[in-house]
């Protein structure tokens, strides 16, 4: 009946290794809850609503950046790594948050942004005033330009947000001078991680937050800190973080090692070998403390390379973006799960699973398209609009499927409510630097960052007493926390049930068995199912009901109702069921 178990020793340990099976909830501080009525979320707003997250059943909260920042990239441009931006509160507010979270059994994870600072950071301001070749300049990546008068950028690299990665400065004496490197916006100069002073400074930043009670870090652009020696021209520029527009575009005759080497040569600022030394240095600092964790944001392909970031002595977890990018397709889904468990398992790490975050189109919307828009591009009012009902249903099915898998899961605030992307946001509201750097050609990520609807019948639904920084659609009336809490069929209830059952029956339940009747090539092409311990999870990816042999009592169905027919269970279209033996 069942295929061999994907046996792994690497997941589902408890206590100090809580992160092996954790569910981590991403808070986007601007948009979670506004405590002071200025229209932007803040730390006191979160502290006031922590109970709802404990009730949801998550283990930890990862906060997108709340540090002092001019907010040119929504806080991913940090001017002071050891302070809180006044928009979000104070260090005392952070301490209260950690203390209250502790009483509720929630850990707090901080977002560390080591690849670049804000141009308002004291080090960068000092670098601008100092001379070429000075120690101040050596903390960043300054170079002379090419051309007779240095008027051309030092190489051909293009920014992830569009345009060149180089900006020329005016020297202190008023003449046009050197250029500095910024993989992202001009306001985000890249640090020089070959410089020991930069490394030492970050040691102290890590300790600062760990000493204050942070459970660890999500590390931004973890694969970008080291640039290839000599900063050679890039072979093919790409606006995706992996430097690969199509992860499938692998030359089949290549071995994995050859592929990785080729990608490192083709993309001189992504996934260079030297990054691993930094990973180990970060890890050694975390290991000075008990049960802390770091998760890397490393958009690298293939999965085996991503797994190399979680080798012993490096990260605990890395985001599984290969999973996030998987289209609505049974074979591809099954393959990515198997490959993930194998690749991460091979280095003794848990896999993670993620479907949404603040940089991608929310999965309730993404799954309403057959042709998924490119990561980071966003959707505007003039674009083809998604099939919302289809997206909602598929998203719930996908989430229920994900939450049963072994390893760590990530939830992006609002996905538990089934929130869609804002796909008709007017340009006047946009703040994403991508939008400005491409003169509006790319809409960017604001549509995934709309504030949460909490309660009441009219926008802004209890998020703020003021005007929210992005408009909340009146059509979200049904999607408020208040409303979903009293609706047994809501998305929120499904997440709550799944997390409760996960804790009770799945943590410690080991690997998965793919059920034979749903393997590739079976007649029931669109059913994908696995069992773990006493739980069987069956996903129907098709548009019609499908019969299956799942045993046990139905404990979750993501949409519709499951009926019994001829001794079998009928799974509704685009729906996932959990059955407890
Ligand atoms: O993300 C990396 C990143 O820039 C991509 O996800 C990007 O949004 C996408 O490829 C655009 O196509 C991190 C943060 O999560 C993101 O919010 C920041 O903007 C970025 O780093 C720079 O700090």
Coordinates of C-alpha atoms and ligand atoms in Angstrom, one line a residue:
X1 CA 0.0 0.0 0.0
X2 CA 2.6 2.5 0.9
X3 CA 5.9 3.5 -0.6
X4 CA 9.2 3.5 1.4
X5 CA 9.3 6.1 4.0
X6 CA 11.3 9.2 3.4
X7 CA 13.2 8.4 6.5
X8 CA 14.9 11.2 8.2
X9 CA 16.6 11.5 11.5
X10 CA 16.8 15.2 11.1
X11 CA 13.4 16.6 12.0
X12 CA 11.0 16.7 14.8
X13 CA 13.2 17.1 17.8
X14 CA 11.8 19.0 20.7
X15 CA 13.1 21.6 23.3
X16 CA 16.5 23.0 22.4
X17 CA 15.8 21.9 18.8
X18 CA 12.4 23.5 18.8
X19 CA 13.1 25.0 15.4
X20 CA 13.2 21.6 13.7
X21 CA 9.4 21.5 13.6
X22 CA 8.5 25.1 14.4
X23 CA 5.8 27.3 12.8
X24 CA 7.2 30.8 12.5
X25 CA 4.9 33.7 11.8
X26 CA 6.2 36.6 9.9
X27 CA 5.2 40.0 11.2
X28 CA 5.5 43.0 8.8
X29 CA 5.6 45.7 11.5
X30 CA 4.2 48.4 9.2
X31 CA 1.0 46.5 8.7
X32 CA 0.2 44.3 11.7
X33 CA -1.4 46.6 14.1
X34 CA -1.1 50.3 14.8
X35 CA -0.8 51.3 18.5
X36 CA -0.5 55.0 18.2
X37 CA -2.9 56.0 15.4
X38 CA -0.3 57.3 12.9
X39 CA -1.5 54.8 10.2
X40 CA 1.6 52.6 10.4
X41 CA 1.9 49.5 12.6
X42 CA 4.3 49.5 15.5
X43 CA 5.6 47.3 18.3
X44 CA 3.1 48.3 20.9
X45 CA 0.4 47.4 18.4
X46 CA 1.9 43.9 18.1
X47 CA 2.3 43.5 21.9
X48 CA -1.4 44.4 22.3
X49 CA -2.4 41.6 19.9
X50 CA 0.1 38.9 20.9
X51 CA -2.6 36.8 22.4
X52 CA -4.2 36.2 19.0
X53 CA -0.9 34.8 17.8
X54 CA -0.6 32.5 20.8
X55 CA -4.1 31.4 20.1
X56 CA -3.2 30.7 16.4
X57 CA -0.7 28.3 17.8
X58 CA 2.6 29.5 16.3
X59 CA 6.0 29.0 18.0
X60 CA 7.8 32.2 17.1
X61 CA 7.4 35.6 15.4
X62 CA 9.9 36.9 12.9
X63 CA 9.7 40.6 12.6
X64 CA 10.7 42.4 9.3
X65 CA 13.0 45.3 10.2
X66 CA 12.0 47.8 12.8
X67 CA 15.4 49.5 13.2
X68 CA 16.2 53.2 12.7
X69 CA 15.8 53.7 9.0
X70 CA 14.8 56.4 6.5
X71 CA 12.4 53.7 5.1
X72 CA 13.6 53.9 1.5
X73 CA 13.1 50.1 1.3
X74 CA 10.5 49.7 4.1
X75 CA 13.2 49.3 6.7
X76 CA 15.6 47.0 4.8
X77 CA 17.8 50.2 4.7
X78 CA 19.1 50.3 8.3
X79 CA 20.7 53.5 9.6
X80 CA 21.3 52.2 13.2
X81 CA 21.3 48.5 13.8
X82 CA 21.0 48.9 17.6
X83 CA 18.0 51.0 17.8
X84 CA 14.3 51.0 17.0
X85 CA 12.8 53.5 14.5
X86 CA 10.6 56.0 16.2
X87 CA 7.8 55.0 13.8
X88 CA 7.8 51.5 15.4
X89 CA 8.5 52.4 19.0
X90 CA 11.5 52.3 21.4
X91 CA 14.0 49.7 22.8
X92 CA 11.8 49.7 25.9
X93 CA 8.8 48.7 23.6
X94 CA 11.0 45.9 22.3
X95 CA 11.8 44.7 25.8
X96 CA 8.1 44.7 26.7
X97 CA 7.3 42.8 23.6
X98 CA 9.8 40.1 24.4
X99 CA 8.7 39.9 28.0
X100 CA 5.0 39.6 27.1
X101 CA 5.7 37.1 24.3
X102 CA 7.6 34.9 26.8
X103 CA 4.6 34.7 29.0
X104 CA 2.7 33.4 26.0
X105 CA 5.4 30.9 24.9
X106 CA 6.3 32.9 21.8
X107 CA 9.8 33.5 20.7
X108 CA 10.9 36.7 18.9
X109 CA 13.1 36.6 15.8
X110 CA 14.8 39.7 14.5
X111 CA 15.6 40.5 10.9
X112 CA 19.3 41.1 10.4
X113 CA 20.2 43.1 7.2
X114 CA 24.0 42.6 6.8
X115 CA 24.5 42.9 3.1
X116 CA 23.9 46.7 3.0
X117 CA 23.1 49.6 5.3
X118 CA 21.2 52.7 4.7
X119 CA 23.1 55.6 3.1
X120 CA 22.2 57.4 6.3
X121 CA 24.3 55.0 8.4
X122 CA 27.1 57.0 10.2
X123 CA 29.7 54.7 8.5
X124 CA 28.4 55.6 5.0
X125 CA 28.2 59.3 5.8
X126 CA 31.8 59.1 7.0
X127 CA 32.8 57.3 3.8
X128 CA 31.4 60.0 1.6
X129 CA 33.4 62.6 3.4
X130 CA 36.6 60.6 3.5
X131 CA 39.1 60.2 0.7
X132 CA 39.4 57.3 -1.8
X133 CA 41.5 54.6 -0.3
X134 CA 40.6 55.6 3.3
X135 CA 39.5 53.1 6.0
X136 CA 36.1 54.7 6.0
X137 CA 35.6 53.9 2.3
X138 CA 37.0 50.4 2.9
X139 CA 33.8 49.4 4.9
X140 CA 31.8 49.7 1.7
X141 CA 32.6 48.9 -2.0
X142 CA 33.9 52.0 -3.6
X143 CA 35.7 51.9 -7.0
X144 CA 37.0 54.3 -9.6
X145 CA 34.9 54.4 -12.8
X146 CA 35.9 53.2 -16.2
X147 CA 36.4 55.5 -19.2
X148 CA 38.8 58.4 -19.7
X149 CA 37.4 60.4 -16.7
X150 CA 35.9 57.6 -14.7
X151 CA 32.5 58.4 -16.1
X152 CA 31.5 54.8 -16.7
X153 CA 30.4 52.4 -13.9
X154 CA 33.1 49.9 -12.8
X155 CA 31.2 47.0 -14.3
X156 CA 27.9 46.0 -15.9
X157 CA 26.0 44.7 -12.8
X158 CA 22.3 45.6 -12.6
X159 CA 20.4 46.2 -9.4
X160 CA 17.7 43.8 -8.3
X161 CA 15.4 46.8 -8.2
X162 CA 16.4 48.0 -11.7
X163 CA 19.1 50.2 -13.1
X164 CA 22.9 50.0 -12.4
X165 CA 24.3 48.7 -9.1
X166 CA 26.7 51.7 -9.1
X167 CA 26.2 55.3 -8.2
X168 CA 28.8 58.0 -8.6
X169 CA 29.5 60.3 -5.7
X170 CA 30.7 63.9 -5.5
X171 CA 33.9 64.0 -3.5
X172 CA 34.4 66.4 -0.6
X173 CA 36.2 68.9 -2.9
X174 CA 33.1 69.1 -5.2
X175 CA 34.6 67.0 -8.1
X176 CA 32.8 63.9 -9.5
X177 CA 34.5 61.0 -7.8
X178 CA 34.3 57.3 -7.1
X179 CA 31.3 55.0 -7.5
X180 CA 29.8 52.8 -4.8
X181 CA 28.1 49.5 -5.2
X182 CA 24.4 48.8 -4.2
X183 CA 22.8 45.5 -5.3
X184 CA 19.5 47.1 -4.3
X185 CA 18.5 50.8 -4.1
X186 CA 21.0 53.7 -4.3
X187 CA 20.1 54.3 -0.6
X188 CA 21.4 50.8 0.3
X189 CA 25.2 50.7 -0.1
X190 CA 26.7 47.2 0.1
X191 CA 29.1 46.5 2.9
X192 CA 32.6 45.2 2.2
X193 CA 32.4 41.8 4.0
X194 CA 36.1 41.2 3.2
X195 CA 36.8 43.9 5.8
X196 CA 37.3 42.6 9.4
X197 CA 35.9 45.8 10.9
X198 CA 32.6 45.1 9.2
X199 CA 32.5 41.5 10.5
X200 CA 33.4 42.6 14.0
X201 CA 30.7 45.2 14.0
X202 CA 28.1 42.6 13.1
X203 CA 29.3 40.3 15.8
X204 CA 28.4 43.0 18.2
X205 CA 25.0 43.7 16.5
X206 CA 24.1 40.0 16.9
X207 CA 25.1 40.0 20.5
X208 CA 23.1 43.2 21.1
X209 CA 19.8 41.5 20.1
X210 CA 20.6 38.1 21.6
X211 CA 21.4 39.8 24.9
X212 CA 18.0 41.6 24.8
X213 CA 16.2 38.2 24.5
X214 CA 15.9 37.7 20.7
X215 CA 15.5 34.0 19.9
X216 CA 17.6 34.6 16.8
X217 CA 17.7 36.1 13.3
X218 CA 16.2 35.9 9.9
X219 CA 19.2 36.9 7.8
X220 CA 18.5 39.1 4.8
X221 CA 20.1 38.3 1.4
X222 CA 22.3 35.7 3.1
X223 CA 23.8 34.7 -0.2
X224 CA 24.9 38.1 -1.4
X225 CA 27.5 39.3 1.0
X226 CA 30.6 38.1 -0.9
X227 CA 31.3 39.4 -4.4
X228 CA 33.6 37.5 -6.8
X229 CA 37.2 38.7 -6.7
X230 CA 37.8 41.5 -9.1
X231 CA 34.1 42.2 -9.5
X232 CA 33.9 40.7 -13.0
X233 CA 31.1 41.6 -15.4
X234 CA 28.0 39.5 -15.0
X235 CA 27.1 37.2 -17.9
X236 CA 23.4 37.6 -17.7
X237 CA 21.7 40.2 -15.5
X238 CA 18.4 39.2 -13.8
X239 CA 16.0 40.9 -11.5
X240 CA 15.4 37.7 -9.6
X241 CA 17.4 37.0 -6.4
X242 CA 18.7 33.8 -7.7
X243 CA 20.1 35.4 -10.8
X244 CA 18.2 32.8 -12.7
X245 CA 15.0 33.7 -14.4
X246 CA 14.1 30.1 -14.8
X247 CA 15.2 27.7 -12.1
X248 CA 14.3 24.9 -14.5
X249 CA 16.9 26.1 -17.1
X250 CA 19.5 23.6 -16.1
X251 CA 21.8 22.1 -18.7
X252 CA 21.0 18.5 -18.2
X253 CA 24.4 17.1 -18.9
X254 CA 25.8 19.0 -15.9
X255 CA 26.6 17.5 -12.6
X256 CA 25.2 19.5 -9.6
X257 CA 28.8 20.7 -8.8
X258 CA 29.2 21.9 -12.4
X259 CA 25.9 23.7 -12.3
X260 CA 26.7 25.4 -9.0
X261 CA 30.2 26.5 -10.3
X262 CA 28.6 27.8 -13.5
X263 CA 26.0 29.8 -11.6
X264 CA 28.7 31.3 -9.3
X265 CA 30.7 32.4 -12.4
X266 CA 27.6 33.7 -14.2
X267 CA 26.3 35.6 -11.1
X268 CA 29.3 37.2 -9.4
X269 CA 27.3 38.6 -6.5
X270 CA 25.1 35.6 -5.7
X271 CA 26.0 32.5 -3.8
X272 CA 29.8 32.9 -3.7
X273 CA 31.8 30.3 -1.6
X274 CA 33.1 33.0 0.8
X275 CA 29.6 33.4 2.2
X276 CA 29.9 30.1 4.1
X277 CA 32.7 31.6 6.3
X278 CA 30.3 34.4 7.3
X279 CA 27.5 31.8 8.0
X280 CA 29.9 30.0 10.4
X281 CA 30.9 33.2 12.1
X282 CA 27.2 34.1 12.7
X283 CA 26.5 30.6 13.9
X284 CA 29.4 30.7 16.4
X285 CA 27.9 33.7 18.0
X286 CA 24.5 32.2 18.3
X287 CA 26.0 29.1 19.9
X288 CA 27.3 31.3 22.7
X289 CA 23.6 31.3 23.8
X290 CA 21.0 28.6 24.4
X291 CA 18.5 27.5 21.7
X292 CA 18.8 30.4 19.4
X293 CA 18.2 30.0 15.7
X294 CA 19.1 31.7 12.4
X295 CA 17.3 31.3 9.2
X296 CA 18.9 32.4 5.9
X297 CA 17.2 34.2 3.1
X298 CA 19.2 32.6 0.3
X299 CA 17.6 32.5 -3.1
X300 CA 19.9 29.9 -4.6
X301 CA 19.3 27.1 -6.9
X302 CA 19.4 24.1 -7.0
X303 CA 18.1 22.8 -3.7
X304 CA 21.3 21.0 -2.9
X305 CA 23.1 24.4 -2.9
X306 CA 20.4 25.9 -0.7
X307 CA 21.0 22.9 1.7
X308 CA 24.7 23.8 1.8
X309 CA 23.7 26.8 3.9
X310 CA 22.4 24.6 6.6
X311 CA 25.3 22.2 6.9
X312 CA 26.5 21.6 10.5
X313 CA 28.0 24.8 11.9
X314 CA 26.0 27.1 9.5
X315 CA 22.3 28.2 9.5
X316 CA 19.7 26.2 11.3
X317 CA 17.2 26.8 8.6
X318 CA 16.9 28.4 5.2
X319 CA 13.8 29.4 3.4
X320 CA 12.7 26.9 0.9
X321 CA 12.0 29.2 -2.1
X322 CA 12.0 26.3 -4.5
X323 CA 8.8 25.2 -2.7
X324 CA 7.3 28.6 -2.8
X325 CA 8.0 28.8 -6.5
X326 CA 6.5 25.4 -7.4
X327 CA 3.5 25.8 -9.7
X328 CA 0.1 24.1 -9.1
X329 CA 1.1 20.7 -10.4
X330 CA 1.0 17.4 -8.7
X331 CA 4.3 16.0 -10.1
X332 CA 6.2 19.2 -9.4
X333 CA 4.9 19.4 -5.9
X334 CA 5.7 15.8 -5.1
X335 CA 9.2 16.2 -6.6
X336 CA 10.0 19.4 -4.7
X337 CA 8.9 17.9 -1.4
X338 CA 10.9 14.7 -1.9
X339 CA 14.0 16.6 -3.2
X340 CA 13.7 19.0 -0.2
X341 CA 13.5 16.3 2.3
X342 CA 16.5 14.5 0.7
X343 CA 18.6 17.6 0.2
X344 CA 18.1 19.0 3.7
X345 CA 18.1 15.6 5.3
X346 CA 21.5 14.8 3.7
X347 CA 23.1 17.6 5.8
X348 CA 21.0 16.8 8.9
X349 CA 18.8 19.8 8.7
X350 CA 15.0 20.1 8.6
X351 CA 13.4 21.4 5.4
X352 CA 11.3 24.5 5.7
X353 CA 8.1 25.3 3.8
X354 CA 6.9 28.7 2.8
X355 CA 4.2 30.0 0.5
X356 CA 4.1 33.7 1.0
X357 CA 6.2 36.6 2.3
X358 CA 6.4 40.4 2.0
X359 CA 8.4 40.1 -1.3
X360 CA 6.1 37.9 -3.3
X361 CA 2.5 38.0 -4.6
X362 CA 0.4 36.4 -1.8
X363 CA -0.4 32.8 -2.6
X364 CA -4.1 33.3 -2.5
X365 CA -3.6 35.5 -5.5
X366 CA -0.7 33.7 -7.2
X367 CA -2.7 30.5 -7.3
X368 CA -5.5 32.3 -9.1
X369 CA -3.3 32.5 -12.2
X370 CA -2.3 29.8 -14.5
X371 CA 0.7 31.8 -15.7
X372 CA 2.2 33.1 -12.4
X373 CA 3.6 36.6 -12.6
X374 CA 7.3 36.9 -12.0
X375 CA 8.5 37.3 -8.4
X376 CA 8.7 40.9 -7.3
X377 CA 6.9 42.3 -10.3
X378 CA 3.6 42.9 -8.6
X379 CA 0.2 43.4 -10.2
X380 CA -1.5 46.7 -11.1
X381 CA -5.0 47.7 -12.1
X382 CA -4.3 47.3 -15.8
X383 CA -2.9 43.8 -15.5
X384 CA -4.9 40.6 -16.1
X385 CA -6.6 40.0 -12.8
X386 CA -6.6 36.7 -11.0
X387 CA -9.4 34.2 -10.7
X388 CA -10.0 35.0 -7.0
X389 CA -12.2 32.1 -6.1
X390 CA -9.9 29.6 -7.6
X391 CA -6.9 31.3 -5.9
X392 CA -8.5 31.3 -2.5
X393 CA -9.5 27.6 -2.7
X394 CA -6.1 26.5 -4.0
X395 CA -4.3 28.6 -1.4
X396 CA -6.1 26.9 1.4
X397 CA -5.5 23.5 0.0
X398 CA -1.8 24.3 -0.4
X399 CA -1.6 25.6 3.1
X400 CA -3.2 22.6 4.6
X401 CA -0.9 20.4 2.6
X402 CA 2.2 22.4 3.8
X403 CA 1.3 22.4 7.5
X404 CA 1.4 18.6 7.7
X405 CA 4.9 18.3 6.3
X406 CA 7.9 17.5 8.5
X407 CA 10.2 20.4 9.2
X408 CA 9.6 24.1 9.8
X409 CA 6.8 26.1 8.3
X410 CA 6.5 29.8 7.8
X411 CA 3.3 31.8 7.7
X412 CA 3.2 35.4 6.4
X413 CA 0.8 37.6 8.4
X414 CA -2.6 37.6 6.8
X415 CA -2.3 34.4 4.9
X416 CA -4.1 32.7 7.8
X417 CA -7.0 34.9 6.9
X418 CA -6.8 34.0 3.3
X419 CA -5.9 37.5 2.4
X420 CA -5.3 38.1 -1.3
X421 CA -2.8 40.5 -2.8
X422 CA -4.0 44.1 -3.5
X423 CA -4.0 43.9 -7.3
X424 CA -5.5 47.3 -8.1
X425 CA -3.5 49.6 -5.9
X426 CA -3.2 53.0 -7.4
X427 CA 0.3 54.2 -8.2
X428 CA 0.1 57.1 -5.8
X429 CA 0.3 54.8 -2.9
X430 CA 3.3 52.8 -4.0
X431 CA 6.5 52.9 -1.9
X432 CA 8.5 50.0 -3.2
X433 CA 11.8 51.3 -4.7
X434 CA 11.4 48.8 -7.6
X435 CA 8.5 50.9 -8.8
X436 CA 10.5 54.1 -8.9
X437 CA 13.7 52.6 -10.3
X438 CA 11.8 51.1 -13.2
X439 CA 9.7 54.3 -13.8
X440 CA 6.6 52.3 -12.9
X441 CA 7.2 49.5 -15.4
X442 CA 7.4 47.1 -12.5
X443 CA 4.7 47.6 -9.9
X444 CA 6.7 46.0 -7.0
X445 CA 5.7 44.4 -3.7
X446 CA 3.3 46.9 -2.0
X447 CA 0.3 44.8 -2.9
X448 CA 1.5 42.1 -0.5
X449 CA 2.0 44.5 2.4
X450 CA -1.5 45.9 3.0
X451 CA -2.4 46.2 6.7
X452 CA -4.4 43.5 8.4
X453 CA -8.1 43.7 8.9
X454 CA -8.9 43.0 12.5
X455 CA -12.5 43.9 13.3
X456 CA -15.6 45.9 12.4
X457 CA -17.5 46.5 9.2
X458 CA -15.6 49.4 7.7
X459 CA -12.1 49.9 6.5
X460 CA -9.5 50.2 8.1
X461 CA -11.1 47.4 10.2
X462 CA -9.5 48.2 13.6
X463 CA -6.0 48.2 12.2
X464 CA -5.5 51.9 13.1
X465 CA -7.5 54.9 14.4
X466 CA -5.8 56.9 11.7
X467 CA -5.4 56.6 7.9
X468 CA -3.5 53.4 7.1
X469 CA -0.3 53.8 5.1
X470 CA -1.8 51.6 2.3
X471 CA -5.5 51.5 1.8
X472 CA -7.4 48.4 3.0
X473 CA -10.1 47.4 0.6
X474 CA -13.7 47.4 1.9
X475 CA -14.1 44.1 0.2
X476 CA -12.0 42.6 3.1
X477 CA -15.0 42.9 5.4
X478 CA -15.5 39.2 5.5
X479 CA -11.8 38.6 6.1
X480 CA -11.4 40.3 9.5
X481 CA -10.0 38.3 12.4
X482 CA -13.2 39.0 14.3
X483 CA -15.3 37.6 11.5
X484 CA -13.2 34.5 10.8
X485 CA -13.1 33.6 14.5
X486 CA -16.8 33.0 14.6
X487 CA -17.0 31.2 11.2
X488 CA -16.1 27.5 11.7
X489 CA -15.4 27.3 7.9
X490 CA -13.0 30.2 7.8
X491 CA -9.4 30.1 6.7
X492 CA -8.3 31.3 10.2
X493 CA -10.1 28.3 11.8
X494 CA -8.4 26.0 9.4
X495 CA -5.0 27.3 10.3
X496 CA -5.8 27.1 14.0
X497 CA -7.0 23.6 13.8
X498 CA -4.1 22.5 11.7
X499 CA -1.5 24.0 14.1
X500 CA -3.2 22.4 17.0
X501 CA -3.4 19.0 15.4
X502 CA 0.2 19.4 14.2
X503 CA 1.4 19.9 17.7
X504 CA -0.6 17.0 19.0
X505 CA 0.0 14.4 16.3
X506 CA 2.7 15.5 14.0
X507 CA 5.6 16.9 16.0
X508 CA 7.8 14.0 16.5
X509 CA 6.0 11.8 14.0
X510 CA 9.0 11.5 11.7
X511 CA 9.1 11.5 7.9
X512 CA 6.3 11.0 5.3
X513 CA 5.1 8.0 3.3
X514 CA 3.8 9.0 -0.1
X515 CA 0.7 6.9 -0.6
X516 CA 1.1 4.6 -3.6
X517 CA -2.3 5.2 -5.1
X518 CA -1.3 8.8 -5.6
X519 CA 2.2 8.4 -7.0
X520 CA 3.1 9.8 -10.3
X521 CA 1.4 8.1 -13.2
X522 CA -1.5 6.7 -11.2
X523 CA -4.9 7.0 -12.7
X524 CA -6.0 9.4 -10.1
X525 CA -3.5 11.9 -11.4
X526 CA -4.6 14.9 -9.4
X527 CA -4.5 13.4 -5.9
X528 CA -1.4 13.7 -3.9
X529 CA -1.3 12.2 -0.5
X530 CA 1.1 11.3 2.3
X531 CA 0.8 9.8 5.7
X532 CA 2.8 10.8 8.8
X533 CA 2.4 8.9 12.0
X534 CA -1.4 8.6 12.5
X535 CA -2.3 11.3 10.1
X536 CA -3.0 11.0 6.4
X537 CA -3.1 14.2 4.3
X538 CA -4.8 14.1 0.9
X539 CA -4.7 16.9 -1.6
X540 CA -7.0 17.0 -4.6
X541 CA -5.4 19.4 -7.1
X542 CA -8.1 18.9 -9.8
X543 CA -11.3 20.8 -10.5
X544 CA -13.5 17.8 -9.8
X545 CA -14.2 15.6 -6.8
X546 CA -11.8 12.6 -6.4
X547 CA -12.2 9.3 -4.5
X548 CA -9.5 8.1 -2.3
X549 CA -8.8 5.3 0.2
X550 CA -7.8 7.5 3.1
X551 CA -8.4 5.9 6.4
X552 CA -9.5 7.5 9.6
X553 CA -11.6 10.3 10.8
X554 CA -11.7 13.6 8.9
X555 CA -10.2 16.3 11.1
X556 CA -9.6 19.1 8.5
X557 CA -11.0 19.9 5.1
X558 CA -9.7 23.1 3.5
X559 CA -12.8 23.7 1.4
X560 CA -16.1 21.9 0.8
X561 CA -17.2 18.7 2.5
X562 CA -15.8 15.1 2.3
X563 CA -18.4 12.4 1.6
X564 CA -18.1 8.7 1.8
X565 CA -18.9 6.7 -1.3
X566 CA -18.4 2.9 -2.0
X567 CA -16.3 2.7 1.2
X568 CA -14.1 5.5 -0.1
X569 CA -13.8 9.2 0.7
X570 CA -14.6 11.8 -1.9
X571 CA -12.2 14.8 -1.6
X572 CA -13.8 18.0 -3.0
X573 CA -12.1 19.9 -5.9
X574 CA -9.0 21.9 -5.0
X575 CA -9.1 20.9 -1.4
X576 CA -7.0 19.1 1.2
X577 CA -8.2 16.7 3.9
X578 CA -6.5 15.5 7.0
X579 CA -7.6 12.1 8.3
X580 CA -6.6 10.8 11.8
X581 CA -6.3 7.0 12.2
Ligands
LIG1 O1 14.8 40.3 -0.1 C1 15.6 40.0 -1.2 C2 14.9 40.5 -2.4 O2 15.3 41.6 -2.7 C3 14.0 39.8 -3.2 O3 13.0 39.1 -2.6 C4 13.3 40.9 -4.1 O4 12.3 41.5 -3.5 C5 12.8 40.3 -5.4 O5 13.8 39.5 -5.9 C6 12.4 41.4 -6.3 O6 12.2 40.8 -7.5 C7 15.3 41.0 1.0 C8 14.0 41.6 1.7 O7 13.2 40.5 2.0 C9 13.4 42.6 0.8 O8 12.2 43.1 1.3 C10 14.4 43.7 0.6 O9 13.9 44.7 -0.3 C11 15.7 43.2 0.1 O10 16.2 42.0 0.7 C12 16.8 44.2 0.3 O11 17.2 44.3 1.6

